Amino acid sequence: MKDDTIAKGLTAPEDQSVLHGLWALTNRELMKWYKVPMLLFMSLIQPVIWLGLFGKAMNFGALFTGQSFNIPGLNIPKQVLDSISSQIMENTFGTTDYFSFLAVGMLTFVILFTAMFSGMSIVWDRRFGFLDKILTTPVSRGAIVMGKIFSSVIRSLVQAAVVLIVAVLLGMDISKFSVTGLLGTFAGLFLMTIGLSSLFLMLALRSTDWQTQMAIMNLLNLPLLFASNALFPAKLMPTWLEYVVRINPISYGTDVGRQLLLGSAGMASLWFDFAYLVAFAIIFSAVGIILSWRYLTQ
Amino acid sequence: MSESIILVEGLTKVFNAKVKAVDDVSFDVKQGEIFGFLGPNGAGKTTTIKMLTTLLKPTLGKASVCGYDIIKYPTEVRRSIGVVPQEYTADEDMTGLENLMLVASLYGIPKSIAKERAEELLQLVELKDAATRKVSTYSGGMRRRLELAAGLINHPRVLFLDEPTLGLDVQTRTAVWQYIRRLKEEYKMTLFMTTHYLEEADGLCDRIAIIDHGKIVRIGTPQELKASIGGDVIELGLDNDADDISALIHQIKLVKEVKRVNSHYRIKSEVGEEAAPQIIELLRSKGYHVTRISLTKPTMDEVYLEYVGRNFREEEDRTDVMTRRAVLRRARA
């Protein structure tokens, strides 16, 4: 400030594009994550624990194998039992191994839980006045929301990648893995995260109360998880629940992964899965941006 | 100096269709002046500032800042103003420098220029040494200074300050006052500030609007406001208090009012410094001897109490006050 540049104002060539500030806002969110090693570690370890404990504990395959049935009057050879069991597993889960089935479900699970917090951060920003501060700058209101969505997407996908690596180390079936399969799976997860992050963000746009926000999150997360095919296949569920599963976008994210990573028969065709996820992502992020225009300023 | 940079006409904000936080407010702020909004808590100061800085949409009325209508051209308004809010808004998890760089990028300022400006501003508010420390380690005064720097990063033409010295110790408050004066004097910046500290309004502002219950009660320079409640008071004692000389003193043009109180006289004048010598001169020529004289200038306290009222908080229905505050708090947050 050597001369009176301050008073003249606007002395710097300012970038007038809609996207300015978007990366800065995205990076701000990410910094809170990668600059705190403990938080990074915790957020990565949690899905691993779920995967290890839940995935290994629910060992459905062992219902049939690993023990011999001695039904009086029948003498079933172990070979027959084993082939019956693998047939049942294949029919039910699309793979002979429940752990591999669940590992894909865990990818969507970890994304759901990360996306949930995208809403929390805007509630905190509002409470601490940070939101008001950025609202007095010329940054586009859409960029504020997109920054939250992008940071949530990046975090989610990194965590999903870690979960996948751990799942492989713990014995996930990789016989059907391929590069295109992996890319396709993450493309599906990417779309799903955009939609989910937008959804949770929308719910938080007007909220100043983090306790309400927590309650909303808790109300939504487990139903979204259980009313999907993430943990259990939809076709064995009661019909009414199956309809819910078929609406739930999480089911489609999981379905893409199962088809591409495990070669399972899908709940729907891959094309339908992707079409559904694209529509979900576009509609919810568009609504999120429109609502942010309307509701960030009162 | 006479060009208006902020123009407000009939600005009104109604929350929840019942609480009138700002009620038909009109004023203008001239280029290069420090304009103060003075009033008690809940008078509508913050609501007005939030409307002028495009955070709230007015219910009625219009306003323009730097020539831009706040409703039609909010982005242009945002580009030309800086805001220092009442709360500490910096991100605690980031350093002071990172916070400034973030705000700069929200204004679309290129990185190299932003870095240069951020360093200059940190120097200005004496935070250079703490620039790379996390804001969570800052004291209240340091955080307030950082907010000030953040409000200046886009080199605004108008800077809005909402209660800039709220809750600060004496040293920091004095420092903030110095920065504000420097911005006006060295950079010819226009400043709009709210405060409920009387000495702050008196010492800092070129013009003051006293606001209460959402309405502007009075606008003027501190001198005008003080004069408006009757001006200076001269108290005078004579060696001979047998005769009443009230009428004699009243002959002087500068004297507005003379009252005899016990053995001395209470004289009101808008310019006490000029009236006092004339009074002494006149009395001496008539053979009276002045034994003691004192001159009291009215303070902002008296002005404030005159217009805002002494006991209005007690007089008002308490439940009414409580609901009003609760609605405002919810609506604002």
Tab-separated table of N, CA and C in Angstrom, chain A residues 18-87:
chain	number	residue	atom	x	y	z
A	18	VAL	N	-17.281	-17.373	-13.293
A	18	VAL	CA	-18.188	-17.904	-12.281
A	18	VAL	C	-17.449	-18.838	-11.320
A	19	LEU	N	-16.382	-19.439	-11.837
A	19	LEU	CA	-15.757	-20.490	-11.056
A	19	LEU	C	-14.693	-19.985	-10.080
A	20	HIS	N	-14.412	-18.674	-10.130
A	20	HIS	CA	-13.320	-18.235	-9.252
A	20	HIS	C	-13.680	-18.505	-7.795
A	21	GLY	N	-12.710	-18.920	-7.078
A	21	GLY	CA	-12.969	-19.220	-5.677
A	21	GLY	C	-13.423	-20.642	-5.426
A	22	LEU	N	-13.862	-21.322	-6.492
A	22	LEU	CA	-14.379	-22.679	-6.284
A	22	LEU	C	-13.292	-23.605	-5.746
A	23	TRP	N	-12.136	-23.552	-6.386
A	23	TRP	CA	-11.071	-24.431	-5.921
A	23	TRP	C	-10.613	-24.045	-4.515
A	24	ALA	N	-10.550	-22.720	-4.251
A	24	ALA	CA	-10.119	-22.270	-2.925
A	24	ALA	C	-11.050	-22.805	-1.847
A	25	LEU	N	-12.358	-22.778	-2.147
A	25	LEU	CA	-13.325	-23.266	-1.158
A	25	LEU	C	-13.243	-24.785	-1.009
A	26	THR	N	-13.025	-25.470	-2.138
A	26	THR	CA	-12.896	-26.925	-2.077
A	26	THR	C	-11.667	-27.299	-1.257
A	27	ASN	N	-10.571	-26.605	-1.560
A	27	ASN	CA	-9.318	-26.914	-0.889
A	27	ASN	C	-9.385	-26.612	0.606
A	28	ARG	N	-10.150	-25.580	0.960
A	28	ARG	CA	-10.298	-25.254	2.379
A	28	ARG	C	-10.878	-26.453	3.133
A	29	GLU	N	-11.894	-27.077	2.536
A	29	GLU	CA	-12.518	-28.228	3.183
A	29	GLU	C	-11.530	-29.391	3.264
A	30	LEU	N	-10.837	-29.602	2.153
A	30	LEU	CA	-9.930	-30.751	2.105
A	30	LEU	C	-8.769	-30.579	3.079
A	31	MET	N	-8.328	-29.290	3.230
A	31	MET	CA	-7.203	-29.033	4.119
A	31	MET	C	-7.484	-29.485	5.539
A	32	LYS	N	-8.747	-29.292	5.949
A	32	LYS	CA	-9.128	-29.674	7.308
A	32	LYS	C	-8.958	-31.168	7.504
A	33	TRP	N	-8.938	-31.867	6.387
A	33	TRP	CA	-8.882	-33.311	6.434
A	33	TRP	C	-7.429	-33.787	6.327
A	34	TYR	N	-6.745	-33.315	5.260
A	34	TYR	CA	-5.401	-33.864	5.063
A	34	TYR	C	-4.347	-33.207	5.938
A	35	LYS	N	-4.681	-32.050	6.536
A	35	LYS	CA	-3.672	-31.422	7.398
A	35	LYS	C	-3.757	-31.924	8.831
A	36	VAL	N	-4.790	-32.692	9.127
A	36	VAL	CA	-4.907	-33.250	10.482
A	36	VAL	C	-4.740	-34.762	10.361
A	37	PRO	N	-3.521	-35.257	10.555
A	37	PRO	CA	-3.262	-36.677	10.310
A	37	PRO	C	-4.193	-37.591	11.101
A	38	MET	N	-4.513	-37.157	12.326
A	38	MET	CA	-5.367	-37.991	13.172
A	38	MET	C	-6.754	-38.157	12.537
A	39	LEU	N	-7.280	-37.056	12.015
A	39	LEU	CA	-8.607	-37.088	11.416
A	39	LEU	C	-8.590	-37.941	10.152
A	40	LEU	N	-7.533	-37.751	9.377
A	40	LEU	CA	-7.381	-38.523	8.151
A	40	LEU	C	-7.344	-40.013	8.495
A	41	PHE	N	-6.545	-40.334	9.504
A	41	PHE	CA	-6.396	-41.715	9.931
A	41	PHE	C	-7.733	-42.293	10.399
A	42	MET	N	-8.430	-41.510	11.232
A	42	MET	CA	-9.711	-41.984	11.772
A	42	MET	C	-10.723	-42.213	10.658
A	43	SER	N	-10.765	-41.266	9.718
A	43	SER	CA	-11.781	-41.383	8.677
A	43	SER	C	-11.465	-42.553	7.752
A	44	LEU	N	-10.199	-42.926	7.690
A	44	LEU	CA	-9.857	-44.069	6.860
A	44	LEU	C	-10.007	-45.377	7.617
A	45	ILE	N	-9.760	-45.326	8.914
A	45	ILE	CA	-9.759	-46.557	9.693
A	45	ILE	C	-11.181	-47.058	9.946
A	46	GLN	N	-12.120	-46.117	10.021
A	46	GLN	CA	-13.491	-46.514	10.375
A	46	GLN	C	-14.094	-47.510	9.377
A	47	PRO	N	-14.039	-47.230	8.092
A	47	PRO	CA	-14.593	-48.222	7.158
A	47	PRO	C	-13.812	-49.531	7.177
A	48	VAL	N	-12.522	-49.428	7.472
A	48	VAL	CA	-11.715	-50.638	7.517
A	48	VAL	C	-12.182	-51.541	8.660
A	49	ILE	N	-12.480	-50.901	9.789
A	49	ILE	CA	-12.976	-51.673	10.926
A	49	ILE	C	-14.319	-52.325	10.579
A	50	TRP	N	-15.183	-51.539	9.959
A	50	TRP	CA	-16.481	-52.087	9.538
A	50	TRP	C	-16.296	-53.286	8.636
A	51	LEU	N	-15.403	-53.055	7.675
A	51	LEU	CA	-15.179	-54.102	6.688
A	51	LEU	C	-14.634	-55.355	7.353
A	52	GLY	N	-13.619	-55.154	8.208
A	52	GLY	CA	-12.973	-56.293	8.858
A	52	GLY	C	-13.925	-57.022	9.780
A	53	LEU	N	-14.600	-56.258	10.644
A	53	LEU	CA	-15.436	-56.907	11.647
A	53	LEU	C	-16.736	-57.431	11.047
A	54	PHE	N	-17.444	-56.532	10.394
A	54	PHE	CA	-18.752	-56.905	9.866
A	54	PHE	C	-18.609	-57.942	8.756
A	55	GLY	N	-17.688	-57.638	7.840
A	55	GLY	CA	-17.521	-58.505	6.671
A	55	GLY	C	-17.052	-59.897	7.043
A	56	LYS	N	-16.149	-59.960	8.010
A	56	LYS	CA	-15.622	-61.271	8.369
A	56	LYS	C	-16.559	-62.006	9.322
A	57	ALA	N	-17.288	-61.246	10.139
A	57	ALA	CA	-18.166	-61.891	11.102
A	57	ALA	C	-19.353	-62.560	10.407
A	58	MET	N	-19.930	-61.846	9.442
A	58	MET	CA	-21.100	-62.385	8.752
A	58	MET	C	-20.642	-63.379	7.690
A	59	ASN	N	-20.115	-64.463	8.153
A	59	ASN	CA	-19.527	-65.417	7.222
A	59	ASN	C	-20.592	-66.412	6.776
A	60	PHE	N	-21.439	-65.975	5.832
A	60	PHE	CA	-22.553	-66.822	5.408
A	60	PHE	C	-22.083	-68.120	4.770
A	61	GLY	N	-20.922	-68.056	4.106
A	61	GLY	CA	-20.402	-69.242	3.431
A	61	GLY	C	-20.221	-70.399	4.397
A	62	ALA	N	-19.879	-70.071	5.646
A	62	ALA	CA	-19.603	-71.110	6.640
A	62	ALA	C	-20.858	-71.809	7.131
A	63	LEU	N	-22.051	-71.316	6.701
A	63	LEU	CA	-23.276	-72.019	7.063
A	63	LEU	C	-23.236	-73.449	6.536
A	64	PHE	N	-22.596	-73.583	5.410
A	64	PHE	CA	-22.627	-74.884	4.746
A	64	PHE	C	-21.292	-75.599	4.796
A	65	THR	N	-20.258	-74.822	4.629
A	65	THR	CA	-18.941	-75.453	4.599
A	65	THR	C	-18.348	-75.454	5.994
A	66	GLY	N	-17.256	-76.099	6.121
A	66	GLY	CA	-16.522	-76.067	7.378
A	66	GLY	C	-17.161	-76.919	8.445
A	67	GLN	N	-18.327	-77.470	8.198
A	67	GLN	CA	-18.891	-78.404	9.180
A	67	GLN	C	-19.591	-79.509	8.392
A	68	SER	N	-19.697	-80.637	9.008
A	68	SER	CA	-20.352	-81.728	8.272
A	68	SER	C	-21.744	-81.941	8.836
A	69	PHE	N	-22.681	-82.125	7.954
A	69	PHE	CA	-24.050	-82.366	8.379
A	69	PHE	C	-24.248	-83.863	8.574
A	70	ASN	N	-24.819	-84.217	9.689
A	70	ASN	CA	-25.132	-85.621	9.932
A	70	ASN	C	-26.600	-85.757	10.179
A	71	ILE	N	-27.342	-85.781	9.085
A	71	ILE	CA	-28.781	-85.953	9.235
A	71	ILE	C	-29.067	-87.450	9.230
A	72	PRO	N	-29.712	-87.945	10.306
A	72	PRO	CA	-29.924	-89.403	10.401
A	72	PRO	C	-30.709	-89.927	9.202
A	73	GLY	N	-30.292	-91.006	8.671
A	73	GLY	CA	-30.996	-91.629	7.558
A	73	GLY	C	-30.480	-91.185	6.206
A	74	LEU	N	-29.812	-90.028	6.205
A	74	LEU	CA	-29.262	-89.544	4.940
A	74	LEU	C	-27.750	-89.534	5.053
A	75	ASN	N	-27.121	-89.879	4.015
A	75	ASN	CA	-25.679	-89.805	4.039
A	75	ASN	C	-25.218	-88.949	2.857
A	76	ILE	N	-25.216	-87.631	3.121
A	76	ILE	CA	-24.889	-86.711	2.035
A	76	ILE	C	-23.373	-86.545	1.963
A	77	PRO	N	-22.830	-86.788	0.815
A	77	PRO	CA	-21.382	-86.616	0.695
A	77	PRO	C	-21.007	-85.124	0.782
A	78	LYS	N	-19.871	-84.832	1.352
A	78	LYS	CA	-19.431	-83.437	1.550
A	78	LYS	C	-19.347	-82.678	0.236
A	79	GLN	N	-18.951	-83.398	-0.786
A	79	GLN	CA	-18.843	-82.816	-2.120
A	79	GLN	C	-20.168	-82.202	-2.582
A	80	VAL	N	-21.230	-82.992	-2.342
A	80	VAL	CA	-22.561	-82.527	-2.739
A	80	VAL	C	-22.946	-81.276	-1.953
A	81	LEU	N	-22.738	-81.349	-0.633
A	81	LEU	CA	-23.041	-80.208	0.227
A	81	LEU	C	-22.333	-78.953	-0.254
A	82	ASP	N	-21.038	-79.135	-0.545
A	82	ASP	CA	-20.251	-77.978	-0.975
A	82	ASP	C	-20.784	-77.368	-2.260
A	83	SER	N	-21.157	-78.247	-3.199
A	83	SER	CA	-21.633	-77.676	-4.463
A	83	SER	C	-23.008	-77.047	-4.294
A	84	ILE	N	-23.848	-77.631	-3.405
A	84	ILE	CA	-25.134	-76.988	-3.111
A	84	ILE	C	-24.888	-75.605	-2.500
A	85	SER	N	-23.966	-75.540	-1.549
A	85	SER	CA	-23.717	-74.279	-0.855
A	85	SER	C	-23.198	-73.226	-1.819
A	86	SER	N	-22.265	-73.617	-2.691
A	86	SER	CA	-21.740	-72.586	-3.583
A	86	SER	C	-22.812	-72.133	-4.577
A	87	GLN	N	-23.742	-73.079	-4.907
A	87	GLN	CA	-24.847	-72.719	-5.780
A	87	GLN	C	-25.757	-71.685	-5.099
